[in-house]
Amino acid sequence: MEQAPRHGQRGTVLLAEHDVLVRMPIAQYLRDCGYKVLEAVTTEEAIEALEDRRFDVGAVISSIQLAGDGFGIATWVKQHSPHTTMLLTGTPKRAVDAAAELCSDDALPTRLAPQLLLQRILQMLATRRPPAQEGRTAML
């Protein structure tokens, strides 16, 4: 049987979700899968975590309904940290096109299976550009 990776061994994920009942089980699941998970409740908290040089956040998962504007965090990531992959959850149908322009992949529903989320994170991190290529203007 394969041994589970140690906490944080797989990388760092920022989970920005205002609903504690959604955020806590997803964060715990990702920790159990070997990720270091930073949690944020607002866009401002998420940006503070991304600006903190102690963390190399490889992926951001944010609710579109995040306090302070879920699209705001996606826009910030695209402009200031293009090597970081971005995934929005809970995106209303009318916002799917905007999410596609800002994120690595299509939007996911808020109430998603943790295994599906893990699969998406693995895909996102596998295609992540290293920070040295940050100056490029390619779409995420």
Short mmCIF file of N, CA and C in Angstrom, two decimals:
data_model
loop_
_atom_site.label_atom_id
_atom_site.label_comp_id
_atom_site.label_asym_id
_atom_site.label_seq_id
_atom_site.Cartn_x
_atom_site.Cartn_y
_atom_site.Cartn_z
N MET A 1 0.84 -1.17 0.00
CA MET A 1 0.00 0.00 0.00
C MET A 1 0.89 1.25 0.00
N GLU A 2 0.54 2.22 -0.84
CA GLU A 2 1.32 3.45 -0.94
C GLU A 2 1.09 4.32 0.29
N GLN A 3 2.17 4.82 0.84
CA GLN A 3 2.07 5.66 2.02
C GLN A 3 1.67 7.07 1.63
N ALA A 4 0.80 7.69 2.42
CA ALA A 4 0.36 9.05 2.14
C ALA A 4 1.52 10.02 2.32
N PRO A 5 1.59 11.06 1.46
CA PRO A 5 2.66 12.05 1.61
C PRO A 5 2.50 12.80 2.93
N ARG A 6 3.61 13.28 3.45
CA ARG A 6 3.56 14.08 4.67
C ARG A 6 2.93 15.43 4.39
N HIS A 7 2.41 16.04 5.44
CA HIS A 7 1.75 17.34 5.37
C HIS A 7 2.62 18.35 4.62
N GLY A 8 2.08 18.95 3.56
CA GLY A 8 2.78 19.97 2.81
C GLY A 8 3.76 19.45 1.77
N GLN A 9 3.92 18.13 1.69
CA GLN A 9 4.91 17.56 0.78
C GLN A 9 4.53 17.79 -0.69
N ARG A 10 3.27 17.84 -0.99
CA ARG A 10 2.83 18.00 -2.38
C ARG A 10 2.79 19.45 -2.83
N GLY A 11 2.90 20.39 -1.95
CA GLY A 11 2.84 21.80 -2.32
C GLY A 11 1.82 22.55 -1.48
N THR A 12 1.65 23.82 -1.81
CA THR A 12 0.77 24.68 -1.04
C THR A 12 -0.41 25.12 -1.88
N VAL A 13 -1.60 25.00 -1.30
CA VAL A 13 -2.85 25.40 -1.93
C VAL A 13 -3.50 26.45 -1.04
N LEU A 14 -3.98 27.52 -1.66
CA LEU A 14 -4.75 28.54 -0.95
C LEU A 14 -6.22 28.27 -1.22
N LEU A 15 -6.99 28.03 -0.17
CA LEU A 15 -8.41 27.78 -0.28
C LEU A 15 -9.15 29.00 0.24
N ALA A 16 -9.77 29.75 -0.65
CA ALA A 16 -10.49 30.97 -0.29
C ALA A 16 -11.98 30.69 -0.41
N GLU A 17 -12.63 30.54 0.73
CA GLU A 17 -14.05 30.16 0.77
C GLU A 17 -14.67 30.79 2.00
N HIS A 18 -15.77 31.50 1.81
CA HIS A 18 -16.43 32.19 2.92
C HIS A 18 -17.25 31.26 3.80
N ASP A 19 -17.73 30.17 3.26
CA ASP A 19 -18.60 29.25 4.00
C ASP A 19 -17.75 28.22 4.75
N VAL A 20 -17.73 28.33 6.07
CA VAL A 20 -16.91 27.45 6.89
C VAL A 20 -17.29 25.98 6.71
N LEU A 21 -18.57 25.70 6.46
CA LEU A 21 -19.01 24.32 6.29
C LEU A 21 -18.54 23.72 4.97
N VAL A 22 -18.18 24.55 4.03
CA VAL A 22 -17.58 24.09 2.78
C VAL A 22 -16.06 24.05 2.92
N ARG A 23 -15.50 25.12 3.48
CA ARG A 23 -14.04 25.27 3.56
C ARG A 23 -13.37 24.22 4.43
N MET A 24 -13.88 23.97 5.62
CA MET A 24 -13.19 23.09 6.56
C MET A 24 -13.02 21.66 6.06
N PRO A 25 -14.07 21.01 5.55
CA PRO A 25 -13.84 19.62 5.09
C PRO A 25 -12.94 19.54 3.87
N ILE A 26 -13.02 20.52 2.97
CA ILE A 26 -12.14 20.50 1.80
C ILE A 26 -10.70 20.72 2.24
N ALA A 27 -10.48 21.67 3.13
CA ALA A 27 -9.12 21.94 3.63
C ALA A 27 -8.55 20.70 4.31
N GLN A 28 -9.34 20.04 5.13
CA GLN A 28 -8.85 18.85 5.82
C GLN A 28 -8.54 17.72 4.84
N TYR A 29 -9.41 17.55 3.86
CA TYR A 29 -9.18 16.52 2.85
C TYR A 29 -7.86 16.77 2.11
N LEU A 30 -7.63 18.02 1.71
CA LEU A 30 -6.39 18.35 1.00
C LEU A 30 -5.17 18.14 1.89
N ARG A 31 -5.29 18.47 3.17
CA ARG A 31 -4.18 18.21 4.11
C ARG A 31 -3.92 16.71 4.22
N ASP A 32 -4.99 15.94 4.31
CA ASP A 32 -4.85 14.49 4.38
C ASP A 32 -4.18 13.93 3.12
N CYS A 33 -4.33 14.63 2.00
CA CYS A 33 -3.72 14.22 0.74
C CYS A 33 -2.29 14.73 0.59
N GLY A 34 -1.78 15.43 1.62
CA GLY A 34 -0.38 15.84 1.60
C GLY A 34 -0.11 17.28 1.23
N TYR A 35 -1.14 18.10 1.12
CA TYR A 35 -0.94 19.51 0.77
C TYR A 35 -0.88 20.37 2.02
N LYS A 36 -0.10 21.44 1.94
CA LYS A 36 -0.17 22.49 2.94
C LYS A 36 -1.31 23.38 2.46
N VAL A 37 -2.26 23.67 3.33
CA VAL A 37 -3.43 24.45 2.93
C VAL A 37 -3.48 25.74 3.73
N LEU A 38 -3.53 26.85 3.01
CA LEU A 38 -3.77 28.15 3.61
C LEU A 38 -5.25 28.45 3.40
N GLU A 39 -5.89 29.03 4.40
CA GLU A 39 -7.31 29.33 4.29
C GLU A 39 -7.54 30.82 4.36
N ALA A 40 -8.50 31.30 3.55
CA ALA A 40 -8.90 32.70 3.56
C ALA A 40 -10.42 32.78 3.48
N VAL A 41 -10.97 33.81 4.12
CA VAL A 41 -12.41 34.00 4.15
C VAL A 41 -12.82 35.16 3.24
N THR A 42 -11.89 36.06 2.95
CA THR A 42 -12.17 37.22 2.10
C THR A 42 -11.10 37.34 1.01
N THR A 43 -11.40 38.14 0.02
CA THR A 43 -10.42 38.41 -1.03
C THR A 43 -9.17 39.04 -0.44
N GLU A 44 -9.35 39.95 0.50
CA GLU A 44 -8.22 40.63 1.12
C GLU A 44 -7.30 39.64 1.84
N GLU A 45 -7.89 38.71 2.59
CA GLU A 45 -7.09 37.68 3.28
C GLU A 45 -6.34 36.82 2.27
N ALA A 46 -7.00 36.48 1.17
CA ALA A 46 -6.36 35.64 0.16
C ALA A 46 -5.16 36.36 -0.47
N ILE A 47 -5.32 37.63 -0.78
CA ILE A 47 -4.22 38.40 -1.37
C ILE A 47 -3.07 38.53 -0.38
N GLU A 48 -3.39 38.75 0.90
CA GLU A 48 -2.33 38.82 1.92
C GLU A 48 -1.53 37.52 1.96
N ALA A 49 -2.23 36.39 1.89
CA ALA A 49 -1.54 35.09 1.90
C ALA A 49 -0.66 34.93 0.66
N LEU A 50 -1.15 35.38 -0.48
CA LEU A 50 -0.36 35.26 -1.72
C LEU A 50 0.85 36.18 -1.71
N GLU A 51 0.75 37.31 -1.05
CA GLU A 51 1.87 38.25 -0.97
C GLU A 51 2.91 37.84 0.06
N ASP A 52 2.55 36.92 0.95
CA ASP A 52 3.46 36.48 2.00
C ASP A 52 4.56 35.61 1.38
N ARG A 53 5.78 36.08 1.42
CA ARG A 53 6.92 35.41 0.77
C ARG A 53 7.28 34.08 1.41
N ARG A 54 6.72 33.78 2.58
CA ARG A 54 7.03 32.49 3.23
C ARG A 54 6.38 31.32 2.51
N PHE A 55 5.37 31.61 1.70
CA PHE A 55 4.61 30.55 1.05
C PHE A 55 4.77 30.61 -0.46
N ASP A 56 4.95 29.46 -1.07
CA ASP A 56 4.95 29.35 -2.53
C ASP A 56 3.65 28.66 -2.91
N VAL A 57 2.61 29.45 -3.07
CA VAL A 57 1.29 28.92 -3.38
C VAL A 57 1.27 28.47 -4.84
N GLY A 58 0.99 27.20 -5.05
CA GLY A 58 0.95 26.65 -6.40
C GLY A 58 -0.41 26.73 -7.03
N ALA A 59 -1.46 26.71 -6.20
CA ALA A 59 -2.82 26.74 -6.72
C ALA A 59 -3.72 27.50 -5.76
N VAL A 60 -4.66 28.24 -6.34
CA VAL A 60 -5.67 28.95 -5.55
C VAL A 60 -7.02 28.40 -5.96
N ILE A 61 -7.81 28.04 -4.96
CA ILE A 61 -9.18 27.61 -5.18
C ILE A 61 -10.04 28.63 -4.46
N SER A 62 -10.91 29.31 -5.20
CA SER A 62 -11.70 30.38 -4.61
C SER A 62 -13.16 30.27 -5.01
N SER A 63 -14.01 30.57 -4.07
CA SER A 63 -15.44 30.67 -4.35
C SER A 63 -15.69 31.99 -5.07
N ILE A 64 -16.54 31.95 -6.09
CA ILE A 64 -16.91 33.17 -6.78
C ILE A 64 -17.68 34.10 -5.84
N GLN A 65 -18.26 33.53 -4.79
CA GLN A 65 -19.05 34.30 -3.84
C GLN A 65 -18.21 34.76 -2.65
N LEU A 66 -16.90 34.67 -2.77
CA LEU A 66 -16.00 35.09 -1.70
C LEU A 66 -16.24 36.55 -1.35
N ALA A 67 -16.25 36.84 -0.06
CA ALA A 67 -16.42 38.23 0.39
C ALA A 67 -15.30 39.08 -0.19
N GLY A 68 -15.66 40.13 -0.87
CA GLY A 68 -14.68 40.99 -1.49
C GLY A 68 -14.54 40.72 -2.98
N ASP A 69 -15.30 39.76 -3.52
CA ASP A 69 -15.34 39.46 -4.95
C ASP A 69 -14.40 38.34 -5.35
N GLY A 70 -14.97 37.18 -5.62
CA GLY A 70 -14.19 36.03 -6.07
C GLY A 70 -13.44 36.28 -7.36
N PHE A 71 -14.03 37.08 -8.26
CA PHE A 71 -13.32 37.42 -9.49
C PHE A 71 -12.14 38.34 -9.19
N GLY A 72 -12.23 39.11 -8.11
CA GLY A 72 -11.13 40.00 -7.73
C GLY A 72 -9.86 39.22 -7.45
N ILE A 73 -9.97 38.11 -6.75
CA ILE A 73 -8.79 37.29 -6.45
C ILE A 73 -8.24 36.67 -7.74
N ALA A 74 -9.13 36.23 -8.63
CA ALA A 74 -8.67 35.65 -9.90
C ALA A 74 -7.95 36.70 -10.75
N THR A 75 -8.47 37.90 -10.77
CA THR A 75 -7.82 38.99 -11.51
C THR A 75 -6.47 39.31 -10.90
N TRP A 76 -6.40 39.37 -9.57
CA TRP A 76 -5.13 39.67 -8.89
C TRP A 76 -4.09 38.59 -9.21
N VAL A 77 -4.49 37.33 -9.15
CA VAL A 77 -3.56 36.23 -9.43
C VAL A 77 -3.04 36.34 -10.86
N LYS A 78 -3.92 36.61 -11.80
CA LYS A 78 -3.51 36.70 -13.20
C LYS A 78 -2.52 37.85 -13.40
N GLN A 79 -2.73 38.97 -12.73
CA GLN A 79 -1.87 40.14 -12.91
C GLN A 79 -0.57 40.07 -12.13
N HIS A 80 -0.61 39.53 -10.91
CA HIS A 80 0.55 39.60 -10.02
C HIS A 80 1.28 38.28 -9.80
N SER A 81 0.64 37.18 -10.10
CA SER A 81 1.26 35.88 -9.83
C SER A 81 0.87 34.87 -10.92
N PRO A 82 1.21 35.15 -12.17
CA PRO A 82 0.76 34.30 -13.27
C PRO A 82 1.26 32.86 -13.22
N HIS A 83 2.28 32.58 -12.40
CA HIS A 83 2.76 31.20 -12.26
C HIS A 83 1.85 30.38 -11.35
N THR A 84 0.93 31.05 -10.66
CA THR A 84 -0.01 30.37 -9.77
C THR A 84 -1.27 30.02 -10.54
N THR A 85 -1.70 28.76 -10.43
CA THR A 85 -2.92 28.35 -11.13
C THR A 85 -4.13 28.72 -10.29
N MET A 86 -5.26 28.94 -10.96
CA MET A 86 -6.45 29.47 -10.30
C MET A 86 -7.66 28.65 -10.71
N LEU A 87 -8.52 28.36 -9.74
CA LEU A 87 -9.76 27.64 -9.99
C LEU A 87 -10.87 28.31 -9.20
N LEU A 88 -11.95 28.68 -9.88
CA LEU A 88 -13.11 29.26 -9.21
C LEU A 88 -14.17 28.18 -9.03
N THR A 89 -14.85 28.21 -7.90
CA THR A 89 -15.94 27.27 -7.63
C THR A 89 -17.22 28.04 -7.41
N GLY A 90 -18.35 27.36 -7.60
CA GLY A 90 -19.64 27.98 -7.34
C GLY A 90 -19.98 29.07 -8.33
N THR A 91 -19.45 28.97 -9.54
CA THR A 91 -19.66 30.02 -10.51
C THR A 91 -21.04 29.93 -11.14
N PRO A 92 -21.84 31.01 -11.05
CA PRO A 92 -23.14 31.02 -11.72
C PRO A 92 -22.96 30.90 -13.24
N LYS A 93 -23.95 30.36 -13.90
CA LYS A 93 -23.89 30.12 -15.34
C LYS A 93 -23.48 31.37 -16.10
N ARG A 94 -24.01 32.52 -15.74
CA ARG A 94 -23.72 33.75 -16.49
C ARG A 94 -22.27 34.22 -16.34
N ALA A 95 -21.56 33.67 -15.36
CA ALA A 95 -20.18 34.11 -15.12
C ALA A 95 -19.14 33.13 -15.67
N VAL A 96 -19.58 32.05 -16.30
CA VAL A 96 -18.65 31.02 -16.76
C VAL A 96 -17.64 31.58 -17.77
N ASP A 97 -18.09 32.40 -18.70
CA ASP A 97 -17.17 32.96 -19.70
C ASP A 97 -16.09 33.81 -19.06
N ALA A 98 -16.47 34.63 -18.09
CA ALA A 98 -15.48 35.47 -17.40
C ALA A 98 -14.50 34.60 -16.63
N ALA A 99 -14.98 33.55 -16.00
CA ALA A 99 -14.10 32.65 -15.25
C ALA A 99 -13.11 31.97 -16.18
N ALA A 100 -13.55 31.60 -17.37
CA ALA A 100 -12.67 30.93 -18.33
C ALA A 100 -11.49 31.81 -18.73
N GLU A 101 -11.70 33.11 -18.76
CA GLU A 101 -10.61 34.02 -19.13
C GLU A 101 -9.60 34.19 -18.00
N LEU A 102 -10.02 34.00 -16.76
CA LEU A 102 -9.16 34.26 -15.61
C LEU A 102 -8.51 33.02 -15.02
N CYS A 103 -9.04 31.85 -15.32
CA CYS A 103 -8.62 30.64 -14.61
C CYS A 103 -7.97 29.62 -15.53
N SER A 104 -7.36 28.63 -14.88
CA SER A 104 -6.66 27.57 -15.59
C SER A 104 -7.60 26.62 -16.31
N ASP A 105 -8.81 26.52 -15.85
CA ASP A 105 -9.73 25.52 -16.36
C ASP A 105 -11.14 26.05 -16.19
N ASP A 106 -12.12 25.23 -16.56
CA ASP A 106 -13.50 25.66 -16.39
C ASP A 106 -13.86 25.72 -14.91
N ALA A 107 -14.99 26.36 -14.61
CA ALA A 107 -15.42 26.52 -13.23
C ALA A 107 -16.04 25.23 -12.71
N LEU A 108 -15.96 25.04 -11.41
CA LEU A 108 -16.55 23.87 -10.76
C LEU A 108 -17.67 24.32 -9.83
N PRO A 109 -18.67 23.46 -9.62
CA PRO A 109 -19.71 23.81 -8.66
C PRO A 109 -19.15 23.86 -7.24
N THR A 110 -19.80 24.63 -6.37
CA THR A 110 -19.33 24.75 -4.99
C THR A 110 -19.37 23.41 -4.28
N ARG A 111 -20.45 22.69 -4.39
CA ARG A 111 -20.61 21.41 -3.70
C ARG A 111 -20.05 20.29 -4.57
N LEU A 112 -18.74 20.16 -4.58
CA LEU A 112 -18.12 19.16 -5.42
C LEU A 112 -17.46 18.09 -4.58
N ALA A 113 -17.28 16.94 -5.19
CA ALA A 113 -16.64 15.83 -4.49
C ALA A 113 -15.18 16.17 -4.25
N PRO A 114 -14.66 15.94 -3.05
CA PRO A 114 -13.26 16.23 -2.76
C PRO A 114 -12.29 15.54 -3.72
N GLN A 115 -12.65 14.34 -4.18
CA GLN A 115 -11.77 13.62 -5.10
C GLN A 115 -11.66 14.35 -6.44
N LEU A 116 -12.77 14.95 -6.89
CA LEU A 116 -12.75 15.72 -8.13
C LEU A 116 -11.87 16.95 -7.95
N LEU A 117 -11.98 17.60 -6.81
CA LEU A 117 -11.15 18.77 -6.53
C LEU A 117 -9.67 18.37 -6.51
N LEU A 118 -9.34 17.26 -5.86
CA LEU A 118 -7.96 16.79 -5.82
C LEU A 118 -7.44 16.52 -7.23
N GLN A 119 -8.24 15.89 -8.05
CA GLN A 119 -7.84 15.60 -9.43
C GLN A 119 -7.53 16.90 -10.17
N ARG A 120 -8.37 17.92 -10.00
CA ARG A 120 -8.14 19.21 -10.66
C ARG A 120 -6.86 19.86 -10.16
N ILE A 121 -6.62 19.81 -8.85
CA ILE A 121 -5.41 20.42 -8.30
C ILE A 121 -4.17 19.73 -8.87
N LEU A 122 -4.19 18.40 -8.92
CA LEU A 122 -3.06 17.67 -9.49
C LEU A 122 -2.80 18.08 -10.93
N GLN A 123 -3.88 18.23 -11.73
CA GLN A 123 -3.73 18.67 -13.11
C GLN A 123 -3.18 20.09 -13.18
N MET A 124 -3.70 20.97 -12.34
CA MET A 124 -3.26 22.36 -12.35
C MET A 124 -1.79 22.48 -12.00
N LEU A 125 -1.37 21.79 -10.95
CA LEU A 125 0.02 21.89 -10.51
C LEU A 125 0.98 21.22 -11.49
N ALA A 126 0.51 20.20 -12.20
CA ALA A 126 1.35 19.52 -13.18
C ALA A 126 1.68 20.43 -14.36
N THR A 127 0.81 21.38 -14.65
CA THR A 127 1.03 22.28 -15.78
C THR A 127 1.47 23.66 -15.35
N ARG A 128 1.77 23.83 -14.08
CA ARG A 128 2.17 25.14 -13.54
C ARG A 128 3.50 25.57 -14.11
N ARG A 129 3.56 26.83 -14.53
CA ARG A 129 4.82 27.40 -14.99
C ARG A 129 5.65 27.79 -13.78
N PRO A 130 6.95 27.60 -13.85
CA PRO A 130 7.80 28.02 -12.73
C PRO A 130 7.79 29.54 -12.60
N PRO A 131 8.00 30.07 -11.38
CA PRO A 131 7.99 31.51 -11.15
C PRO A 131 8.96 32.28 -12.03
N ALA A 132 10.02 31.68 -12.50
CA ALA A 132 11.00 32.38 -13.33
C ALA A 132 10.38 32.88 -14.64
N GLN A 133 9.28 32.29 -15.05
CA GLN A 133 8.62 32.69 -16.29
C GLN A 133 7.51 33.69 -16.04
N GLU A 134 7.48 34.29 -14.86
CA GLU A 134 6.41 35.18 -14.46
C GLU A 134 6.19 36.35 -15.41
N GLY A 135 7.21 36.83 -16.06
CA GLY A 135 7.09 38.00 -16.91
C GLY A 135 6.32 37.76 -18.19
N ARG A 136 6.07 36.54 -18.54
CA ARG A 136 5.35 36.24 -19.77
C ARG A 136 3.88 36.61 -19.62
N THR A 137 3.24 36.89 -20.74
CA THR A 137 1.85 37.34 -20.71
C THR A 137 0.88 36.26 -21.14
N ALA A 138 1.30 35.03 -21.18
CA ALA A 138 0.41 33.95 -21.60
C ALA A 138 -0.75 33.81 -20.64
N MET A 139 -1.89 33.39 -21.18
CA MET A 139 -3.08 33.18 -20.36
C MET A 139 -2.87 32.00 -19.43
N LEU A 140 -3.50 32.05 -18.26
CA LEU A 140 -3.44 30.93 -17.32
C LEU A 140 -4.28 29.80 -17.85
#
